[in-house]
Short mmCIF file of C-alpha atoms in Angstrom, two decimals:
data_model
loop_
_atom_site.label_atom_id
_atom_site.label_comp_id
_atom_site.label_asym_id
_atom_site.label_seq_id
_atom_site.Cartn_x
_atom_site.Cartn_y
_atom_site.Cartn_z
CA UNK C 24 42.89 2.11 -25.49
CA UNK C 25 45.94 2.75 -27.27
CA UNK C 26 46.19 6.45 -28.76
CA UNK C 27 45.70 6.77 -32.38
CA UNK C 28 48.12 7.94 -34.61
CA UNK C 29 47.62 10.74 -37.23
CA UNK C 30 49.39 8.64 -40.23
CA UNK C 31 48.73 4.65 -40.16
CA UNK C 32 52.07 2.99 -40.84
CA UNK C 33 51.17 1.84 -44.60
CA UNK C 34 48.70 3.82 -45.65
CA UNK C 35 50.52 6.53 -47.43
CA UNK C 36 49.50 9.81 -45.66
CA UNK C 37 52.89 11.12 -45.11
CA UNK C 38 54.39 9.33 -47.87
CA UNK C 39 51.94 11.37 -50.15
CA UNK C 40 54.18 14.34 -49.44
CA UNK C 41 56.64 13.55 -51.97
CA UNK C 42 53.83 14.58 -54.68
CA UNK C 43 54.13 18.73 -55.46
CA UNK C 44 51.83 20.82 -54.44
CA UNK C 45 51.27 23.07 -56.87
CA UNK C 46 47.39 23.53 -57.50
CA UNK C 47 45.31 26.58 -56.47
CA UNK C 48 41.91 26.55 -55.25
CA UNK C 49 41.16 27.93 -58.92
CA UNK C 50 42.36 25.07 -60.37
CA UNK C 51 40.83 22.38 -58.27
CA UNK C 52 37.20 24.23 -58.53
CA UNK C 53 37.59 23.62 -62.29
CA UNK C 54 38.94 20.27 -62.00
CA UNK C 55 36.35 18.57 -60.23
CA UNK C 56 34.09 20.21 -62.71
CA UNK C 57 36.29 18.70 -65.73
CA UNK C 58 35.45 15.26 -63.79
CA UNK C 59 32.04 15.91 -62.92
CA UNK C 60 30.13 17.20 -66.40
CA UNK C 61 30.96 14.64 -69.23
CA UNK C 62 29.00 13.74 -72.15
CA UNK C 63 25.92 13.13 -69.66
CA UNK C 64 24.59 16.35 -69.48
CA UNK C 65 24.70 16.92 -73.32
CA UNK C 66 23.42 13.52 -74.67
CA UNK C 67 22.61 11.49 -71.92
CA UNK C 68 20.39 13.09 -69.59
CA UNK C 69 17.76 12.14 -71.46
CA UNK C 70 17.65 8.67 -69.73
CA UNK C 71 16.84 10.33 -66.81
CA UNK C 72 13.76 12.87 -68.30
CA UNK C 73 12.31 9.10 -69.75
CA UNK C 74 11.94 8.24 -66.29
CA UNK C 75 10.06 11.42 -64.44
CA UNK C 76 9.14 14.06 -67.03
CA UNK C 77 9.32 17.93 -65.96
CA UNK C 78 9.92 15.86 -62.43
CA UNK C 79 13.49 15.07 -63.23
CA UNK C 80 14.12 18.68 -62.09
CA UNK C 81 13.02 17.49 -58.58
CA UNK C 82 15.27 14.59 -59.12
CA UNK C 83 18.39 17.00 -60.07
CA UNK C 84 17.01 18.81 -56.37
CA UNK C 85 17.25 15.50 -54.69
CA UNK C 86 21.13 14.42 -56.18
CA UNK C 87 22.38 17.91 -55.55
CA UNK C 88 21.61 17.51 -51.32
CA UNK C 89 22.75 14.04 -51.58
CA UNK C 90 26.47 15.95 -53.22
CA UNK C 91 26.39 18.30 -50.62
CA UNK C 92 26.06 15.77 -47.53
CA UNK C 93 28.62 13.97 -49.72
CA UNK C 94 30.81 16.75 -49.93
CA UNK C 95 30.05 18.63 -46.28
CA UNK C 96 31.75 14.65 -44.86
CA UNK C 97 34.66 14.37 -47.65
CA UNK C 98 35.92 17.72 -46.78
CA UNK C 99 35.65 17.56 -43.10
CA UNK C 100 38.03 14.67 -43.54
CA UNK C 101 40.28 16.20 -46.68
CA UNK C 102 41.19 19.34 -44.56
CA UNK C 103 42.19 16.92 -41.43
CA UNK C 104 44.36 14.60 -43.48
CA UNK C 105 45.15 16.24 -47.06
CA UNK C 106 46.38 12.98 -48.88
CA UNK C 107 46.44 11.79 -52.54
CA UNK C 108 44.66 8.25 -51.52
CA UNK C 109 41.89 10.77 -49.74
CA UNK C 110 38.78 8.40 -49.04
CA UNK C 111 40.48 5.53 -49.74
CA UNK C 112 43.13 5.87 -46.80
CA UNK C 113 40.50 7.34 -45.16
CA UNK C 114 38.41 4.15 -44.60
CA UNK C 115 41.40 1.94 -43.91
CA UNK C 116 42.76 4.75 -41.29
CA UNK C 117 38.67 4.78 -39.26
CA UNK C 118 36.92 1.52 -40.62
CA UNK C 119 40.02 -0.87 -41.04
CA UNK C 120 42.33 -2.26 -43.86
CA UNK C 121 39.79 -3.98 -45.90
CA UNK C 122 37.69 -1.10 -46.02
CA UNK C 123 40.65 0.88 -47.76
CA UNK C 124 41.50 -2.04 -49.55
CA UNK C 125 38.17 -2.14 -51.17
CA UNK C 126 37.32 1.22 -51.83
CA UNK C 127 40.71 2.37 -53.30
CA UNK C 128 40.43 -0.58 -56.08
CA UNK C 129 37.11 -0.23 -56.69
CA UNK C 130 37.41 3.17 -57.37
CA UNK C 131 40.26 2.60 -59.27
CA UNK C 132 38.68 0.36 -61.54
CA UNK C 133 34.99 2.26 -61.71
CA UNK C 134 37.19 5.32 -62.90
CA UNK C 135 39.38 2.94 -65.59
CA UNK C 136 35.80 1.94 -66.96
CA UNK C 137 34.72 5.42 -67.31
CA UNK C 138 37.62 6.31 -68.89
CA UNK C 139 37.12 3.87 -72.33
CA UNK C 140 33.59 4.98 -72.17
CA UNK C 141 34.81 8.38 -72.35
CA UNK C 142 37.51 7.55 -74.98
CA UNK C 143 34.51 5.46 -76.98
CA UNK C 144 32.82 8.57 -77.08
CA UNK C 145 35.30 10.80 -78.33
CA UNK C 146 35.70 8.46 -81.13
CA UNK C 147 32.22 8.70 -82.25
CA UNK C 148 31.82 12.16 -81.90
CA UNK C 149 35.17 12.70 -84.42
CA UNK C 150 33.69 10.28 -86.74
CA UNK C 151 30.96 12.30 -87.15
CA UNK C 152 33.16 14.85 -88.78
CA UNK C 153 35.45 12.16 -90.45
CA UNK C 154 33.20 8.91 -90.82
CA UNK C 155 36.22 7.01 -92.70
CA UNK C 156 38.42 7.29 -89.74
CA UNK C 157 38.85 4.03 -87.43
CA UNK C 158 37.42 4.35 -83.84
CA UNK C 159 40.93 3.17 -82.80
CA UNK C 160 42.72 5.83 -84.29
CA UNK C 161 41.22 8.64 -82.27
CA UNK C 162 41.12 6.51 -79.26
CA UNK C 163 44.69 5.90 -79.41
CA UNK C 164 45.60 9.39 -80.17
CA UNK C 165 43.87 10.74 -77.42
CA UNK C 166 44.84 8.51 -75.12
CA UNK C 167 49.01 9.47 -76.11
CA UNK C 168 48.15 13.05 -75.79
CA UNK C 169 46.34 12.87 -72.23
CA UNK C 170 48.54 10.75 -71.31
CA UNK C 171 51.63 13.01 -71.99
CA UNK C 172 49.58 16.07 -70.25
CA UNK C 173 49.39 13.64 -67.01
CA UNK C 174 53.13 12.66 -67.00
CA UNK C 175 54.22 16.32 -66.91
CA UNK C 176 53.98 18.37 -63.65
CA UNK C 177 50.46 18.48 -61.58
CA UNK C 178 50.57 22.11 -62.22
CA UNK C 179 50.47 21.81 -65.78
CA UNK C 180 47.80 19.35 -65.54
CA UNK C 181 46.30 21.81 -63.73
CA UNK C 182 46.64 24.58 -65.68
CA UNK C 183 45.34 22.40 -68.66
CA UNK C 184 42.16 21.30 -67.36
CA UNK C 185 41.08 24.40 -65.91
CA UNK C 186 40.73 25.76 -69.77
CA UNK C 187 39.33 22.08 -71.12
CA UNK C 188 36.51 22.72 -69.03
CA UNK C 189 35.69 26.43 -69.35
CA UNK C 190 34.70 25.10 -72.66
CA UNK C 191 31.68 23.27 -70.90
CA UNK C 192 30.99 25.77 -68.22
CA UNK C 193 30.75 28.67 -71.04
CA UNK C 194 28.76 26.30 -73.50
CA UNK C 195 26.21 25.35 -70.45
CA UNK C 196 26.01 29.37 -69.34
CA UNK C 197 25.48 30.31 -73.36
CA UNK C 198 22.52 27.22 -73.11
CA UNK C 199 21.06 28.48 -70.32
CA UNK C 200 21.27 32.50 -71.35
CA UNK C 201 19.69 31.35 -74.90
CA UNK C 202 16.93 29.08 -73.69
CA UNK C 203 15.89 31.65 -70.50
CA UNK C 204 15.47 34.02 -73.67
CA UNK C 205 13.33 31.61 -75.95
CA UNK C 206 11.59 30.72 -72.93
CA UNK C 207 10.77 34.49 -72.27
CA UNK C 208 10.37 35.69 -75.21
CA UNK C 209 13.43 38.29 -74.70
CA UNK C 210 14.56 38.52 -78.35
CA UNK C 211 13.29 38.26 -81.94
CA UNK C 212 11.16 35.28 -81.46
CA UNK C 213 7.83 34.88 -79.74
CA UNK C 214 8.11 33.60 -76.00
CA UNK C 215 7.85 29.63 -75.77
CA UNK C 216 6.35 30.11 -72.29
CA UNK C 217 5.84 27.19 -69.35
CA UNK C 218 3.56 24.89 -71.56
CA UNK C 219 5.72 22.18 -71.90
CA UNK C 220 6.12 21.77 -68.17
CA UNK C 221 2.29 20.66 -67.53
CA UNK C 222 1.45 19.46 -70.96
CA UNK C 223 1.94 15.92 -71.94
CA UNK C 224 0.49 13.96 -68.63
CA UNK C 225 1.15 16.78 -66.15
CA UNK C 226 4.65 17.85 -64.62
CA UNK C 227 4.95 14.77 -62.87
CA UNK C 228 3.79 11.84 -65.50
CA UNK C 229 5.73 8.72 -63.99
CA UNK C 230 4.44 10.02 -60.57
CA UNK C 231 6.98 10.69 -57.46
CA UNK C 232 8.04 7.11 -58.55
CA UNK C 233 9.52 7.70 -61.54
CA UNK C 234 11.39 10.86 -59.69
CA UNK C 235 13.11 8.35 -57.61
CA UNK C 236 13.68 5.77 -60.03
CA UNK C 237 15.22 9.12 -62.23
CA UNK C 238 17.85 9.40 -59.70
CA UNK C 239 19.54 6.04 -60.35
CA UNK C 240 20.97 8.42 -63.93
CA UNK C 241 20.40 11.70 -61.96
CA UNK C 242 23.25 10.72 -59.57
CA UNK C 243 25.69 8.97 -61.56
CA UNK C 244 25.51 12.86 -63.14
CA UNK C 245 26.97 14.15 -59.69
CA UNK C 246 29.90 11.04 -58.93
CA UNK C 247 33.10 12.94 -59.60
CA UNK C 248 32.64 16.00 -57.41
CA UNK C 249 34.75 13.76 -55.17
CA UNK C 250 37.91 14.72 -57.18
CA UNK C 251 38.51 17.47 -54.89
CA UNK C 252 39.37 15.59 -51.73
CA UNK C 253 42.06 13.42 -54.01
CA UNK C 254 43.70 16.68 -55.49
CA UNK C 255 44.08 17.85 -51.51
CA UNK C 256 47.38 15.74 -51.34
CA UNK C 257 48.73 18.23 -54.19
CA UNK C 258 47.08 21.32 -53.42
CA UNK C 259 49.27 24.76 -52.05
CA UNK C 260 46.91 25.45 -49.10
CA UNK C 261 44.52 22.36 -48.67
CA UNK C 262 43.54 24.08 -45.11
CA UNK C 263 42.07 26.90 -47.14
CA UNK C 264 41.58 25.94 -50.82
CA UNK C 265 39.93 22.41 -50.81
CA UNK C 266 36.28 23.64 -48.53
CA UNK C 267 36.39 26.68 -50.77
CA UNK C 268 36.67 24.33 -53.83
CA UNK C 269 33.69 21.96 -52.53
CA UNK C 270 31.66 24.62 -51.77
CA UNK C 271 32.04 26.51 -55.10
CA UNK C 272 32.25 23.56 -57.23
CA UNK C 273 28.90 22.14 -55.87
CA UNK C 274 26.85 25.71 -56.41
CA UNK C 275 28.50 25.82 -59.73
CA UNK C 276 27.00 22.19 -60.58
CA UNK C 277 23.81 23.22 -58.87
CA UNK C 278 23.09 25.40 -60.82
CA UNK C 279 24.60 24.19 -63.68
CA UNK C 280 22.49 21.05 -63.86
CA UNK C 281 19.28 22.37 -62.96
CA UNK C 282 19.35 25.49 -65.10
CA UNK C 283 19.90 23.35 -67.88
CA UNK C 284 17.31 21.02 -66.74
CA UNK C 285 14.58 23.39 -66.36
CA UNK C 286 15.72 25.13 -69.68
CA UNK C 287 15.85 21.88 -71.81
CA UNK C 288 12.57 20.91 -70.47
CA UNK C 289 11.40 23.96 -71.20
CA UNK C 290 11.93 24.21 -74.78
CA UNK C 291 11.61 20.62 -75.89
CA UNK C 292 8.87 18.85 -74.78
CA UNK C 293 10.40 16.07 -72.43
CA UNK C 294 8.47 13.25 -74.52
CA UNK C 295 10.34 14.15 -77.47
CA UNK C 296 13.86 14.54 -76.45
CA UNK C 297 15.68 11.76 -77.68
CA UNK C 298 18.88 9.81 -76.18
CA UNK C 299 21.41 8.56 -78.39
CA UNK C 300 24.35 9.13 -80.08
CA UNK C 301 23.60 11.25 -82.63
CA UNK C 302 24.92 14.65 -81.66
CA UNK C 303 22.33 16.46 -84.24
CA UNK C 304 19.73 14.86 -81.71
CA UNK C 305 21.35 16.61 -79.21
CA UNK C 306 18.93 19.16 -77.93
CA UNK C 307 21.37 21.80 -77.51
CA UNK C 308 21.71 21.41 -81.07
CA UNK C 309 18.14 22.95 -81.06
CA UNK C 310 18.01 25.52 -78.90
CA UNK C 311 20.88 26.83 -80.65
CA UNK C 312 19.31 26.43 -84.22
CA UNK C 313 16.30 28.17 -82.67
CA UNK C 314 18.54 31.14 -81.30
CA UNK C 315 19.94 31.22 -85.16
CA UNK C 316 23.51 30.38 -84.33
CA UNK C 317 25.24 28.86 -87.76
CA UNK C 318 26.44 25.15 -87.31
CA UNK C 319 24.90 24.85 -84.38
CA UNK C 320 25.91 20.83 -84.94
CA UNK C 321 29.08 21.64 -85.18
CA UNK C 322 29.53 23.61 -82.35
CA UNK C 323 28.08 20.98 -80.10
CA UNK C 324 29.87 18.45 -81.28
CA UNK C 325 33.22 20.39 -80.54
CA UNK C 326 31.58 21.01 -76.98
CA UNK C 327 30.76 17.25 -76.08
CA UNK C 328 34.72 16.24 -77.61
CA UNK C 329 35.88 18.83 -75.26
CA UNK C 330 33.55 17.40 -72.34
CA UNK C 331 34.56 13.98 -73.19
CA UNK C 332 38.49 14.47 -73.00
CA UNK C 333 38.24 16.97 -70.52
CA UNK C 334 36.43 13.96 -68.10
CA UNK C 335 38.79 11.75 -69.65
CA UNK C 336 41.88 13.65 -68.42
CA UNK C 337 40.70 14.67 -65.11
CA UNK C 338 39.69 11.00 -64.27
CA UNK C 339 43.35 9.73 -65.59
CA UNK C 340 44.43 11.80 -62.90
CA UNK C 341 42.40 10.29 -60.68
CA UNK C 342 43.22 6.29 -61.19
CA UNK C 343 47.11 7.18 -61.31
CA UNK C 344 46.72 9.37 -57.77
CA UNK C 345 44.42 5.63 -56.52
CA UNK C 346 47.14 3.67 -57.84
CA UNK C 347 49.50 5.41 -56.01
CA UNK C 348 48.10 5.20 -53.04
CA UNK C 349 47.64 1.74 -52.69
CA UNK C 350 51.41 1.16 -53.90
CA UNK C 351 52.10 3.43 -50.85
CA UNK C 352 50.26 1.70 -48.68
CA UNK C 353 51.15 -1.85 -49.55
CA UNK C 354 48.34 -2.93 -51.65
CA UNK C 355 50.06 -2.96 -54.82
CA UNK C 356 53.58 -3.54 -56.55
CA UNK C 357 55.97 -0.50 -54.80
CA UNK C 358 57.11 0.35 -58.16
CA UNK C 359 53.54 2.24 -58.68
CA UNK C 360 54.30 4.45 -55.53
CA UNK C 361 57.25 5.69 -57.15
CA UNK C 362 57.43 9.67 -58.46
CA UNK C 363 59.35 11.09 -61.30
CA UNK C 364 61.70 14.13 -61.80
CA UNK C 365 58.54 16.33 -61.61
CA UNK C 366 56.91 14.55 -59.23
CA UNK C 367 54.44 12.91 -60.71
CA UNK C 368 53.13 9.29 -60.29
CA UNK C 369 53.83 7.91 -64.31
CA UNK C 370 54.08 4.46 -62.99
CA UNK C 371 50.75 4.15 -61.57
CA UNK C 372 49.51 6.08 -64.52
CA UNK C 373 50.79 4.12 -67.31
CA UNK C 374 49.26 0.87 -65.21
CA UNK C 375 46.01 2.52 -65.26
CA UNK C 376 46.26 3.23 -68.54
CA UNK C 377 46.49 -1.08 -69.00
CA UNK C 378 43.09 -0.81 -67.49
CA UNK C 379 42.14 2.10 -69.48
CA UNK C 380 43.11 -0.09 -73.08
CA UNK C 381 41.33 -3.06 -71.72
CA UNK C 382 38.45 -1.33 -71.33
CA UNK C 383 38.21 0.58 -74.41
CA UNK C 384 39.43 -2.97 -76.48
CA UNK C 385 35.77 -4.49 -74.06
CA UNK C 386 33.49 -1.89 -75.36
CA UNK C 387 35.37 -1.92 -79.11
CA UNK C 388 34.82 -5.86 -79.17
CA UNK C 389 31.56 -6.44 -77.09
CA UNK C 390 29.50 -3.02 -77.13
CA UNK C 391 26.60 -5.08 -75.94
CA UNK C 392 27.42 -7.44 -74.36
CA UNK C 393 30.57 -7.66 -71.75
CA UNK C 394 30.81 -3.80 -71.37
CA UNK C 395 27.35 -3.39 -70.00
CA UNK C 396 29.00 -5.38 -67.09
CA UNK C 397 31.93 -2.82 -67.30
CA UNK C 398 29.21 -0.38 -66.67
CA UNK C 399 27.81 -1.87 -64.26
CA UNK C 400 30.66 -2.21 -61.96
CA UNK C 401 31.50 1.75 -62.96
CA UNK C 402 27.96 2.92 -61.62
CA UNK C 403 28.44 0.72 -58.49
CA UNK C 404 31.86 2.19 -57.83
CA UNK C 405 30.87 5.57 -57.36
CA UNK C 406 27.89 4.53 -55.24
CA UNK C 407 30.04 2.09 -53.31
CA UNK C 408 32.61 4.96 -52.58
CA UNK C 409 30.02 7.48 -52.15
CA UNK C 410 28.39 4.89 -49.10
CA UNK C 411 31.54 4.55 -47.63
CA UNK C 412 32.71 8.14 -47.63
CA UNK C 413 29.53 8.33 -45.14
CA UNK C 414 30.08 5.59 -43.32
CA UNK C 415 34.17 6.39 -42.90
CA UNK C 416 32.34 9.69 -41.76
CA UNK C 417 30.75 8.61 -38.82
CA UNK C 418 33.35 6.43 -37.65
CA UNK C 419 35.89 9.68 -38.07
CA UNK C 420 34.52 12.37 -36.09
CA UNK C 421 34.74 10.68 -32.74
CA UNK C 422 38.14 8.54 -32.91
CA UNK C 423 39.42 12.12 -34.22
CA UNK C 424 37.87 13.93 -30.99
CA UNK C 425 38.74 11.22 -28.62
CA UNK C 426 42.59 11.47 -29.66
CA UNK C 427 42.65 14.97 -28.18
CA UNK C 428 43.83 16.37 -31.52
CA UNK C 429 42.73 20.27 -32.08
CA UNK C 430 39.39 21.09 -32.70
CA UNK C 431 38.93 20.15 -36.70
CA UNK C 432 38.73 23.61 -38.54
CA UNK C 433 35.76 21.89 -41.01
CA UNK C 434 33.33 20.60 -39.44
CA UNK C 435 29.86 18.77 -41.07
CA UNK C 436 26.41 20.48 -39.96
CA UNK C 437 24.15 18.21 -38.28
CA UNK C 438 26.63 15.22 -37.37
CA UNK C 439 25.85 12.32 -37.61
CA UNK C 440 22.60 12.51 -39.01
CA UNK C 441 23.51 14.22 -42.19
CA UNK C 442 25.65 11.35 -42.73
CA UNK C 443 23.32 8.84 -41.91
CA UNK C 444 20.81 10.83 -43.93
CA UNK C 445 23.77 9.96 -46.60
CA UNK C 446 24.11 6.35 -46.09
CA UNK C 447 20.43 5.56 -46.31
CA UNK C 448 20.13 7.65 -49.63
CA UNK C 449 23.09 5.91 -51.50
CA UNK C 450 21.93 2.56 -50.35
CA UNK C 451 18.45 3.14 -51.34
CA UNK C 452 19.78 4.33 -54.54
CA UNK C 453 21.57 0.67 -55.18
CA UNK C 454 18.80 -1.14 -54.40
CA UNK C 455 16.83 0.93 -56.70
CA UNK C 456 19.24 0.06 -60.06
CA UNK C 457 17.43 -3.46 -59.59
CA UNK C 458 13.71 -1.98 -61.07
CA UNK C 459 15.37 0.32 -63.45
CA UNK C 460 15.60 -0.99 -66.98
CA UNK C 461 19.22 -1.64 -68.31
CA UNK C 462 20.91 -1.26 -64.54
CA UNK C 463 20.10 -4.35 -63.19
CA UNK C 464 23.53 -5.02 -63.90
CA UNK C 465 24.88 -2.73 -61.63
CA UNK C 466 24.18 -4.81 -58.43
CA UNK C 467 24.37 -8.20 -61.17
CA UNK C 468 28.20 -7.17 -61.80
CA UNK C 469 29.29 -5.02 -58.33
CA UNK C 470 28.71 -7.63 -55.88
CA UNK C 471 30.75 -10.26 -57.20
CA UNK C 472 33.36 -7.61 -58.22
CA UNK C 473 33.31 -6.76 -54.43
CA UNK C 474 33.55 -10.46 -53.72
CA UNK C 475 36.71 -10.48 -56.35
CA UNK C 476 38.66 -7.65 -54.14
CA UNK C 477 38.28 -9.33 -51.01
CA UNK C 478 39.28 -12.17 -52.10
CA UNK C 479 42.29 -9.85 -53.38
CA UNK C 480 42.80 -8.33 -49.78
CA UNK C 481 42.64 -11.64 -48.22
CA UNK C 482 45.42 -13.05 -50.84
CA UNK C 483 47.57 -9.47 -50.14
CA UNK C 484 46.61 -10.15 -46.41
CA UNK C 485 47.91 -13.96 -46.23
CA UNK C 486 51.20 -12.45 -47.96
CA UNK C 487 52.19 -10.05 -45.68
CA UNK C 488 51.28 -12.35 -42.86
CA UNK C 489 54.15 -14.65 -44.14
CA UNK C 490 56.45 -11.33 -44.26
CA UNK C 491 56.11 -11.78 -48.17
CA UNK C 492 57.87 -8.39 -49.61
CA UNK C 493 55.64 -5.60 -50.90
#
């Protein structure tokens, strides 16, 4: 068998170099935070408490392991081979070109999606405060300013996320301190106590079913934590500060998510928490009326702006980084692989930015209609990378071994059943979107999306097969 090779000729490991590496382990803890806790935890994790009741705290349980077997694989592989394409390059380097093909653009266009939902957001959330103002207007100016944060150098990306999302991580603590204290009674008021978590049909009303059917929301909460393994290619001392980023950023969501799970349920009885837009419905809007904190409204509504740009700008980072990589590795038009003064990719961000107006202009246009396919393919992204980080995992560990490279310094407990364990969670999870209400489409629109970028790699394929130029 011919020996592998620690870079694959095209798929832009060593190329990658040419990005700065300028982001501490600090910095990329926070980051994949920014990336991971948008507007779902505030307003929409109410989808998920529809589903299973006081049981949705199970269901947080259950999507937390599934993140760390997710991340236990991702870094194992990040450490070995620090690169900005990270899982994408990944699966071409140990599953084959297709694979990387596949997962790089699908990622690329899950995160675009995300993006204008994020941006949509925003521009509700401001109208609240100023309901004369055109959605467009704060979508637009948004977009210029995040934009401009991303062109300058990583480390002032860096820099500026880490403080966009201590505004969520402080906002969730304050939550959690607050409600523990109605909960308890520690304070002026008289102690709520544990009723709500057995009244109203029991702490598990929809049954261990609607647990599992919970985690088709539940995990969607979690897709992002992957950020880490794509800011490796830029970080000072990936070696050191990418495992200590996964591990810290995971407890952090952890216990994050669940505290504010367990709090919210708490308080507000789970049948009358309410999803929507409406940030007064919010129920951290009541917990903090309840702890007597003036404009309580207002105060959220600042936090879920914050949450929404703060998700926006992190996952701008990560479509221009995707973009990047596939320039670099021959997948797309070279000028995208290019770097500027400060070594950043603006090429491939300003592209992504194309898919980031066509998106928003989709869910402007067609808010029911078209963009619930948009959706869709956004939810099956992150599951369809998530699968294949897995599966890249298994294939990794031995061709890595068997190349009689030095003993990995990160290695994944319980190989390969962990990862197994991964594959048939994720995949169970997809099929599961099919009995949920309103994400049918997620299977409806991924699979022929998957069907579009093959067809895409076999097009790219047939080009370079003819020596056509990148």
């Amino acid at each position: 068998m011919k020996p592998m090779t620690t870079d694959p000729p095209r798929g832009g490991i060593e190329q990658g170099e040419r990005l700065s590496r300028q982001l501490t382990s600090g910095q990329l803890g926070m980051i994949a935070i920014g990336g991971a806790i948008g507007t779902g935890l505030f307003l929409g994790s109410a989808l998920a408490v529809h589903l299973a009741g006081p049981g949705v705290i199970f269901s947080y349980l259950i999507g937390a392991a599934i993140a760390l077997l997710m991340m236990g694989a991702l870094s194992e592989m990040a450490v070995a081979h620090p690169t900005a394409g990270s899982f994408g390059v990944y699966a071409e380097l140990y599953l084959n070109p297709w694979a990387g093909f596949t997962v790089r653009y699908t990622y690329w266009a899950a995160q675009c999606i995300a993006i204008g939902g994020e941006a949509i957001a925003i521009a509700i959330y401001c109208q609240w405060w100023f309901p004369n103002t055109p959605k467009w207007l704060w979508i637009v100016g948004f977009s210029l300013a995040l934009l401009y944060v991303n062109a300058r150098s990583v480390g002032s990306f860096g820099s500026f996320e880490y403080w966009f999302a201590m505004i969520k991580v402080v906002a969730i603590v304050l939550f959690i301190v607050f409600g523990v204290s109605l909960l308890t009674g520690f304070g002026p008021r008289a102690a709520i106590g544990l009723t709500n978590y057995t009244a109203h049909g029991g702490f598990l009303p929809g049954g261990w079913r609607g647990v599992w059917m919970a985690m088709v929301f539940v995990i969607f909460s979690y897709v992002g934590t992957e950020v880490v393994a794509v800011t490796a290619g830029e970080a000072r001392d990936p070696e050191t500060a990418v495992p200590r980023a996964l591990r810290t950023m995971v407890g952090r969501l952890i216990l994050f998510y669940l505290g504010a799970i367990v709090v919210l349920i708490g308080i507000v009885p789970w049948n009358q928490i309410q999803a929507g837009t409406d940030v007064t419905a919010s129920p951290f809007v009541k917990v903090f009326k309840l702890i007597g904190v003036p404009a309580a409204a207002h105060i959220v509504n600042f936090v879920v702006v914050t949450a929404a740009a703060s998700s926006m700008n992190c996952n701008l980072y990560l479509v221009s980084r995707m973009m990047f990589s596939l320039a670099r590795g021959g997948y797309a038009p070279a000028v995208f692989g290019r770097v500027s003064t400060r070594s950043t990719p603006v090429p491939a961000l300003l592209v992504s930015a194309a898919g980031l107006g066509l998106a928003t202009l989709i869910a402007l246009f067609y808010p029911q209609g078209a963009y619930v396919y948009l959706f869709g393919i956004s939810l099956f992204g992150g599951l369809f990378v998530w699968l294949m980080i897995f599966v890249t995992h298994l294939f990794f560990r031995p061709k890595w071994e068997a190349s009689g490279r030095p003993r990995l310094r990160v290695r994944m407990l319980g190989y390969p059943y962990t990862s197994l364990l991964g594959v048939a969670a994720i995949a169970a999870i997809l099929v599961t979107t099919g009995w949920v209400e309103g994400m049918r489409v997620t299977l409806i629109a991924g699979v022929p999306w998957l069907a579009l970028v093959s067809a895409g790699y076999w097009f790219v394929s047939r080009r370079r097969a003819f020596g056509d130029p990148d």
